[in-house]
Amino acid sequence: MAKSPLKTSRETYAADFVKADYDRAVFTNNPYVDSVITSLMALSANVWLIQRRMMIVEVLLEKNGAVTRDMIEQYQPTREEAAAWRKQRDNFVAEINDPFKEIGDLPYAASIDVPDPSVKKAR
Amino acid sequence: MTDSRLLTMKRRDVFLTAAAAAASATALNMQSAEAKEVVRTLAVRGHDGVYARLPTLALESKGDFYAGQYVWRAAHLEHAAEERALEILKAKGIDPKSDMSWAEAVALLESDPLIAMTCRARSSQQKLKYQLLQKAYHERADEFLSEMERADKMGPGSLELNPKMFLPEYTTHEIHSMPGGYVGDAFAGHMYHSGTDWGAYVDYNSQDGAHMAMATAAQIPKDGKVRRILDIGTSIGQLATSMKRRFPDAEVWGIDVGGPMVRYAHMKAADMGVAVNFAQRLAEDTKFPANHFDMVVSNLFFHEVSEQGAKNIIKEVGRILRPGGVFSPTDTNTPPQTVKAKYTLWYNYRWNHEDWYADWHSVDFAGEMRASGLKTTNLQNGRDRYSPQVIGVKA
């Protein structure tokens, strides 16, 4: 049985649990490719975070001419902004991810004519 | 309950007041400056409807990305994988709706890179979102534990915690790859709420929309009397609070094996001003008297229960329902109709750690209900995604 990694002397009401092995799954034919896909997703989440923060800063600057960190943290988009930002998010996600569903299927060498320059073509 | 009566009390708004801050500082044995910092950081982001906004914009924004990732995968990548599966089966001369075992379906499809990519995308998203949430709550654990400690004592509604109670082994698994599962992390409720917001329930969760739809659709006893309702495996209490909103005069209970889950459920319900009683108890041993409830409901619960657990729970439901009382379990109970659907189910079982999916699909649910004294109806596929496939009425 596993224990929560949280170190605290306070009552957490957490119990021991059976640890799962989801971290060990390899879905591609190379575990590093799996890691790269996960890393790309994490990186993309961070890029979106910056983009969203910038949109908030722009809105606040337009409205108030100045911003503070608290104003950024507290900002709640209007219904219209939320809809527009969602569309922007979906476009962003698609731009990153679409290549994953548009994979090629021709092996790069086996399917291509490989000319041999040393062999003279018959005239 | 009308919307104007909802949200009468928001823990973070209450927490913000000077009086609450002073009381909190005393209760938490903290210096006032420290307490003020807790108040500031927890109060700063407010609410979005019934949803207490996440503690930082960064967490909210990354979650927003993962929700978008989920939507894209479901709409595009899964569709492409479906098409690929059809091509593979066609090439092998196999009917896509062939009756075959999970193992046969997996053997046919596992080596295709596009289909494997859907699994990778699912798995990476689960891992990243839960890691993100756990890290965020663990890093500021004292603040969030303080918030829960304070909410434990708040009303309306009540909270019963039983940290020493016996937990059957099946309840302690890391279901759907959530760190610690439902019992093993102080912030299981927090993680579950956001995790489902950014995943399976995207767009229908933060305002309890899916749960209100279920509550609205729930069948009531023929005599129309609804005085007591129980939600088993209540998780973070969304269906229980929705039932209370539909039946404001009824006494509503929500029970769950996870202490952190019912703590969060109580905090959320109190936040909304909805009086539900939450208790950490087993659904197979509810401690309620016989013939007590007019309605017993559940949502997405039985697929996370072992076969023996399900049998025991149904028997207990048969005991605590009063004659004429209605049992409405809603779940993901459409049997897979295609080879690809079987493959996906296997993936969820094996790598998303829905460890009891196979049990759920093998148990004779309606038969167990009848053996427990319930007459079963609605045995076909659900009318819609929020309706149960089998309804039991106690004879």
mmCIF file of N, CA, C and O in Angstrom, chain B residues 296-351:
data_model
loop_
_atom_site.group_PDB
_atom_site.id
_atom_site.type_symbol
_atom_site.label_atom_id
_atom_site.label_comp_id
_atom_site.label_asym_id
_atom_site.label_seq_id
_atom_site.Cartn_x
_atom_site.Cartn_y
_atom_site.Cartn_z
ATOM 1 N N VAL B 296 -33.076 6.410 -3.684
ATOM 2 C CA VAL B 296 -31.621 6.231 -3.623
ATOM 3 C C VAL B 296 -31.104 6.463 -5.042
ATOM 4 O O VAL B 296 -31.639 5.898 -6.003
ATOM 5 N N VAL B 297 -30.115 7.324 -5.163
ATOM 6 C CA VAL B 297 -29.566 7.642 -6.487
ATOM 7 C C VAL B 297 -28.054 7.424 -6.464
ATOM 8 O O VAL B 297 -27.432 7.364 -5.400
ATOM 9 N N SER B 298 -27.484 7.314 -7.649
ATOM 10 C CA SER B 298 -26.028 7.292 -7.757
ATOM 11 C C SER B 298 -25.657 7.713 -9.166
ATOM 12 O O SER B 298 -26.468 7.603 -10.090
ATOM 13 N N ASN B 299 -24.448 8.198 -9.310
ATOM 14 C CA ASN B 299 -23.972 8.605 -10.625
ATOM 15 C C ASN B 299 -22.519 8.185 -10.811
ATOM 16 O O ASN B 299 -21.678 8.482 -9.959
ATOM 17 N N LEU B 300 -22.243 7.527 -11.920
ATOM 18 C CA LEU B 300 -20.880 7.098 -12.257
ATOM 19 C C LEU B 300 -20.204 6.415 -11.077
ATOM 20 O O LEU B 300 -19.040 6.665 -10.778
ATOM 21 N N PHE B 301 -20.956 5.593 -10.398
ATOM 22 C CA PHE B 301 -20.485 4.964 -9.178
ATOM 23 C C PHE B 301 -20.195 3.476 -9.385
ATOM 24 O O PHE B 301 -19.101 2.995 -9.084
ATOM 25 N N PHE B 302 -21.127 2.755 -9.948
ATOM 26 C CA PHE B 302 -20.997 1.297 -9.973
ATOM 27 C C PHE B 302 -19.877 0.793 -10.869
ATOM 28 O O PHE B 302 -19.368 -0.294 -10.648
ATOM 29 N N HIS B 303 -19.453 1.578 -11.858
ATOM 30 C CA HIS B 303 -18.340 1.087 -12.676
ATOM 31 C C HIS B 303 -17.016 1.187 -11.916
ATOM 32 O O HIS B 303 -15.987 0.731 -12.388
ATOM 33 N N GLU B 304 -17.055 1.798 -10.735
ATOM 34 C CA GLU B 304 -15.853 1.912 -9.914
ATOM 35 C C GLU B 304 -15.935 1.004 -8.685
ATOM 36 O O GLU B 304 -15.255 1.244 -7.673
ATOM 37 N N VAL B 305 -16.775 0.001 -8.780
ATOM 38 C CA VAL B 305 -17.008 -0.907 -7.662
ATOM 39 C C VAL B 305 -16.764 -2.340 -8.148
ATOM 40 O O VAL B 305 -17.131 -2.691 -9.267
ATOM 41 N N SER B 306 -16.173 -3.162 -7.293
ATOM 42 C CA SER B 306 -15.938 -4.563 -7.664
ATOM 43 C C SER B 306 -17.280 -5.295 -7.799
ATOM 44 O O SER B 306 -18.313 -4.810 -7.305
ATOM 45 N N GLU B 307 -17.242 -6.465 -8.445
ATOM 46 C CA GLU B 307 -18.496 -7.208 -8.644
ATOM 47 C C GLU B 307 -19.149 -7.546 -7.306
ATOM 48 O O GLU B 307 -20.344 -7.341 -7.117
ATOM 49 N N GLN B 308 -18.333 -8.039 -6.363
ATOM 50 C CA GLN B 308 -18.899 -8.386 -5.059
ATOM 51 C C GLN B 308 -19.406 -7.132 -4.347
ATOM 52 O O GLN B 308 -20.458 -7.150 -3.699
ATOM 53 N N GLY B 309 -18.641 -6.047 -4.490
ATOM 54 C CA GLY B 309 -19.062 -4.774 -3.893
ATOM 55 C C GLY B 309 -20.416 -4.351 -4.438
ATOM 56 O O GLY B 309 -21.317 -3.952 -3.678
ATOM 57 N N ALA B 310 -20.584 -4.453 -5.758
ATOM 58 C CA ALA B 310 -21.853 -4.051 -6.385
ATOM 59 C C ALA B 310 -23.007 -4.893 -5.843
ATOM 60 O O ALA B 310 -24.082 -4.371 -5.514
ATOM 61 N N LYS B 311 -22.759 -6.209 -5.729
ATOM 62 C CA LYS B 311 -23.817 -7.085 -5.215
ATOM 63 C C LYS B 311 -24.211 -6.695 -3.784
ATOM 64 O O LYS B 311 -25.391 -6.620 -3.439
ATOM 65 N N ASN B 312 -23.191 -6.439 -2.965
ATOM 66 C CA ASN B 312 -23.460 -6.063 -1.573
ATOM 67 C C ASN B 312 -24.202 -4.727 -1.483
ATOM 68 O O ASN B 312 -25.084 -4.536 -0.642
ATOM 69 N N ILE B 313 -23.826 -3.803 -2.350
ATOM 70 C CA ILE B 313 -24.438 -2.470 -2.311
ATOM 71 C C ILE B 313 -25.901 -2.536 -2.750
ATOM 72 O O ILE B 313 -26.782 -1.924 -2.123
ATOM 73 N N ILE B 314 -26.156 -3.296 -3.811
ATOM 74 C CA ILE B 314 -27.541 -3.411 -4.282
ATOM 75 C C ILE B 314 -28.414 -4.034 -3.187
ATOM 76 O O ILE B 314 -29.547 -3.614 -2.955
ATOM 77 N N LYS B 315 -27.840 -5.023 -2.494
ATOM 78 C CA LYS B 315 -28.580 -5.659 -1.383
ATOM 79 C C LYS B 315 -28.898 -4.619 -0.297
ATOM 80 O O LYS B 315 -30.005 -4.586 0.238
ATOM 81 N N GLU B 316 -27.921 -3.774 -0.006
ATOM 82 C CA GLU B 316 -28.124 -2.734 1.020
ATOM 83 C C GLU B 316 -29.177 -1.719 0.569
ATOM 84 O O GLU B 316 -30.007 -1.274 1.371
ATOM 85 N N VAL B 317 -29.161 -1.396 -0.709
ATOM 86 C CA VAL B 317 -30.177 -0.465 -1.231
ATOM 87 C C VAL B 317 -31.565 -1.076 -1.060
ATOM 88 O O VAL B 317 -32.517 -0.394 -0.644
ATOM 89 N N GLY B 318 -31.665 -2.375 -1.352
ATOM 90 C CA GLY B 318 -32.940 -3.055 -1.169
ATOM 91 C C GLY B 318 -33.416 -2.994 0.278
ATOM 92 O O GLY B 318 -34.620 -2.943 0.545
ATOM 93 N N ARG B 319 -32.482 -2.982 1.185
ATOM 94 C CA ARG B 319 -32.835 -2.919 2.623
ATOM 95 C C ARG B 319 -33.306 -1.529 3.036
ATOM 96 O O ARG B 319 -34.303 -1.378 3.742
ATOM 97 N N ILE B 320 -32.607 -0.503 2.604
ATOM 98 C CA ILE B 320 -32.892 0.845 3.135
ATOM 99 C C ILE B 320 -34.003 1.584 2.387
ATOM 100 O O ILE B 320 -34.520 2.574 2.888
ATOM 101 N N LEU B 321 -34.343 1.118 1.177
ATOM 102 C CA LEU B 321 -35.470 1.759 0.473
ATOM 103 C C LEU B 321 -36.778 1.368 1.150
ATOM 104 O O LEU B 321 -36.955 0.212 1.558
ATOM 105 N N ARG B 322 -37.699 2.285 1.221
ATOM 106 C CA ARG B 322 -39.031 1.923 1.755
ATOM 107 C C ARG B 322 -39.853 1.313 0.615
ATOM 108 O O ARG B 322 -39.551 1.548 -0.566
ATOM 109 N N PRO B 323 -40.891 0.547 0.943
ATOM 110 C CA PRO B 323 -41.729 -0.006 -0.129
ATOM 111 C C PRO B 323 -42.217 1.116 -1.052
ATOM 112 O O PRO B 323 -42.696 2.151 -0.586
ATOM 113 N N GLY B 324 -42.056 0.903 -2.333
ATOM 114 C CA GLY B 324 -42.430 1.946 -3.310
ATOM 115 C C GLY B 324 -41.292 2.912 -3.600
ATOM 116 O O GLY B 324 -41.368 3.726 -4.524
ATOM 117 N N GLY B 325 -40.224 2.822 -2.813
ATOM 118 C CA GLY B 325 -39.065 3.700 -3.024
ATOM 119 C C GLY B 325 -38.340 3.351 -4.315
ATOM 120 O O GLY B 325 -38.409 2.208 -4.787
ATOM 121 N N VAL B 326 -37.632 4.333 -4.879
ATOM 122 C CA VAL B 326 -37.027 4.166 -6.207
ATOM 123 C C VAL B 326 -35.502 4.247 -6.138
ATOM 124 O O VAL B 326 -34.947 5.148 -5.495
ATOM 125 N N PHE B 327 -34.867 3.314 -6.817
ATOM 126 C CA PHE B 327 -33.399 3.296 -6.934
ATOM 127 C C PHE B 327 -33.036 3.654 -8.374
ATOM 128 O O PHE B 327 -33.405 2.941 -9.309
ATOM 129 N N SER B 328 -32.302 4.756 -8.554
ATOM 130 C CA SER B 328 -31.939 5.224 -9.903
ATOM 131 C C SER B 328 -30.423 5.354 -10.030
ATOM 132 O O SER B 328 -29.865 6.422 -9.764
ATOM 133 N N PRO B 329 -29.746 4.276 -10.437
ATOM 134 C CA PRO B 329 -28.297 4.382 -10.642
ATOM 135 C C PRO B 329 -27.985 4.784 -12.084
ATOM 136 O O PRO B 329 -28.425 4.129 -13.019
ATOM 137 N N THR B 330 -27.263 5.862 -12.253
ATOM 138 C CA THR B 330 -26.859 6.312 -13.591
ATOM 139 C C THR B 330 -25.384 6.001 -13.772
ATOM 140 O O THR B 330 -24.581 6.263 -12.870
ATOM 141 N N ASP B 331 -25.042 5.451 -14.921
ATOM 142 C CA ASP B 331 -23.626 5.108 -15.124
ATOM 143 C C ASP B 331 -23.324 4.943 -16.600
ATOM 144 O O ASP B 331 -24.211 5.067 -17.437
ATOM 145 N N THR B 332 -22.061 4.657 -16.870
ATOM 146 C CA THR B 332 -21.631 4.463 -18.256
ATOM 147 C C THR B 332 -21.923 3.021 -18.654
ATOM 148 O O THR B 332 -21.021 2.234 -18.848
ATOM 149 N N ASN B 333 -23.214 2.702 -18.750
ATOM 150 C CA ASN B 333 -23.497 1.275 -18.862
ATOM 151 C C ASN B 333 -23.933 0.802 -20.242
ATOM 152 O O ASN B 333 -24.554 -0.235 -20.366
ATOM 153 N N THR B 334 -23.595 1.539 -21.264
ATOM 154 C CA THR B 334 -23.887 1.035 -22.601
ATOM 155 C C THR B 334 -22.845 -0.019 -22.967
ATOM 156 O O THR B 334 -21.658 0.284 -23.015
ATOM 157 N N PRO B 335 -23.248 -1.240 -23.214
ATOM 158 C CA PRO B 335 -22.238 -2.245 -23.577
ATOM 159 C C PRO B 335 -21.572 -1.843 -24.896
ATOM 160 O O PRO B 335 -22.239 -1.319 -25.783
ATOM 161 N N PRO B 336 -20.287 -2.071 -25.037
ATOM 162 C CA PRO B 336 -19.604 -1.682 -26.269
ATOM 163 C C PRO B 336 -20.155 -2.458 -27.463
ATOM 164 O O PRO B 336 -20.277 -3.673 -27.400
ATOM 165 N N GLN B 337 -20.478 -1.735 -28.521
ATOM 166 C CA GLN B 337 -21.117 -2.358 -29.691
ATOM 167 C C GLN B 337 -20.116 -2.677 -30.801
ATOM 168 O O GLN B 337 -20.437 -3.413 -31.711
ATOM 169 N N THR B 338 -18.959 -2.064 -30.762
ATOM 170 C CA THR B 338 -18.020 -2.274 -31.860
ATOM 171 C C THR B 338 -16.674 -2.770 -31.335
ATOM 172 O O THR B 338 -16.372 -2.665 -30.143
ATOM 173 N N VAL B 339 -15.882 -3.271 -32.278
ATOM 174 C CA VAL B 339 -14.541 -3.751 -31.922
ATOM 175 C C VAL B 339 -13.719 -2.595 -31.346
ATOM 176 O O VAL B 339 -13.041 -2.743 -30.332
ATOM 177 N N LYS B 340 -13.813 -1.424 -31.984
ATOM 178 C CA LYS B 340 -13.048 -0.268 -31.512
ATOM 179 C C LYS B 340 -13.517 0.156 -30.110
ATOM 180 O O LYS B 340 -12.703 0.530 -29.252
ATOM 181 N N ALA B 341 -14.810 0.094 -29.868
ATOM 182 C CA ALA B 341 -15.332 0.469 -28.546
ATOM 183 C C ALA B 341 -14.798 -0.483 -27.468
ATOM 184 O O ALA B 341 -14.494 -0.057 -26.343
ATOM 185 N N LYS B 342 -14.658 -1.743 -27.826
ATOM 186 C CA LYS B 342 -14.098 -2.716 -26.870
ATOM 187 C C LYS B 342 -12.633 -2.387 -26.579
ATOM 188 O O LYS B 342 -12.170 -2.475 -25.446
ATOM 189 N N TYR B 343 -11.937 -2.018 -27.643
ATOM 190 C CA TYR B 343 -10.530 -1.632 -27.466
ATOM 191 C C TYR B 343 -10.427 -0.429 -26.515
ATOM 192 O O TYR B 343 -9.598 -0.411 -25.602
ATOM 193 N N THR B 344 -11.271 0.563 -26.738
ATOM 194 C CA THR B 344 -11.240 1.778 -25.905
ATOM 195 C C THR B 344 -11.589 1.449 -24.449
ATOM 196 O O THR B 344 -10.984 1.986 -23.513
ATOM 197 N N LEU B 345 -12.544 0.559 -24.297
ATOM 198 C CA LEU B 345 -12.929 0.144 -22.948
ATOM 199 C C LEU B 345 -11.749 -0.546 -22.257
ATOM 200 O O LEU B 345 -11.465 -0.298 -21.081
ATOM 201 N N TRP B 346 -11.090 -1.401 -23.030
ATOM 202 C CA TRP B 346 -9.908 -2.063 -22.466
ATOM 203 C C TRP B 346 -8.862 -1.025 -22.060
ATOM 204 O O TRP B 346 -8.274 -1.105 -20.984
ATOM 205 N N TYR B 347 -8.632 -0.031 -22.945
ATOM 206 C CA TYR B 347 -7.651 1.006 -22.592
ATOM 207 C C TYR B 347 -8.041 1.658 -21.260
ATOM 208 O O TYR B 347 -7.203 1.842 -20.372
ATOM 209 N N ASN B 348 -9.297 2.027 -21.137
ATOM 210 C CA ASN B 348 -9.734 2.693 -19.905
ATOM 211 C C ASN B 348 -9.539 1.803 -18.684
ATOM 212 O O ASN B 348 -9.158 2.273 -17.617
ATOM 213 N N TYR B 349 -9.810 0.526 -18.894
ATOM 214 C CA TYR B 349 -9.627 -0.435 -17.798
ATOM 215 C C TYR B 349 -8.143 -0.546 -17.435
ATOM 216 O O TYR B 349 -7.764 -0.373 -16.279
ATOM 217 N N ARG B 350 -7.328 -0.780 -18.461
ATOM 218 C CA ARG B 350 -5.929 -1.127 -18.175
ATOM 219 C C ARG B 350 -5.067 0.093 -17.848
ATOM 220 O O ARG B 350 -4.272 0.079 -16.917
ATOM 221 N N TRP B 351 -5.194 1.154 -18.639
ATOM 222 C CA TRP B 351 -4.232 2.250 -18.485
ATOM 223 C C TRP B 351 -4.813 3.523 -17.897
ATOM 224 O O TRP B 351 -4.080 4.387 -17.452
#
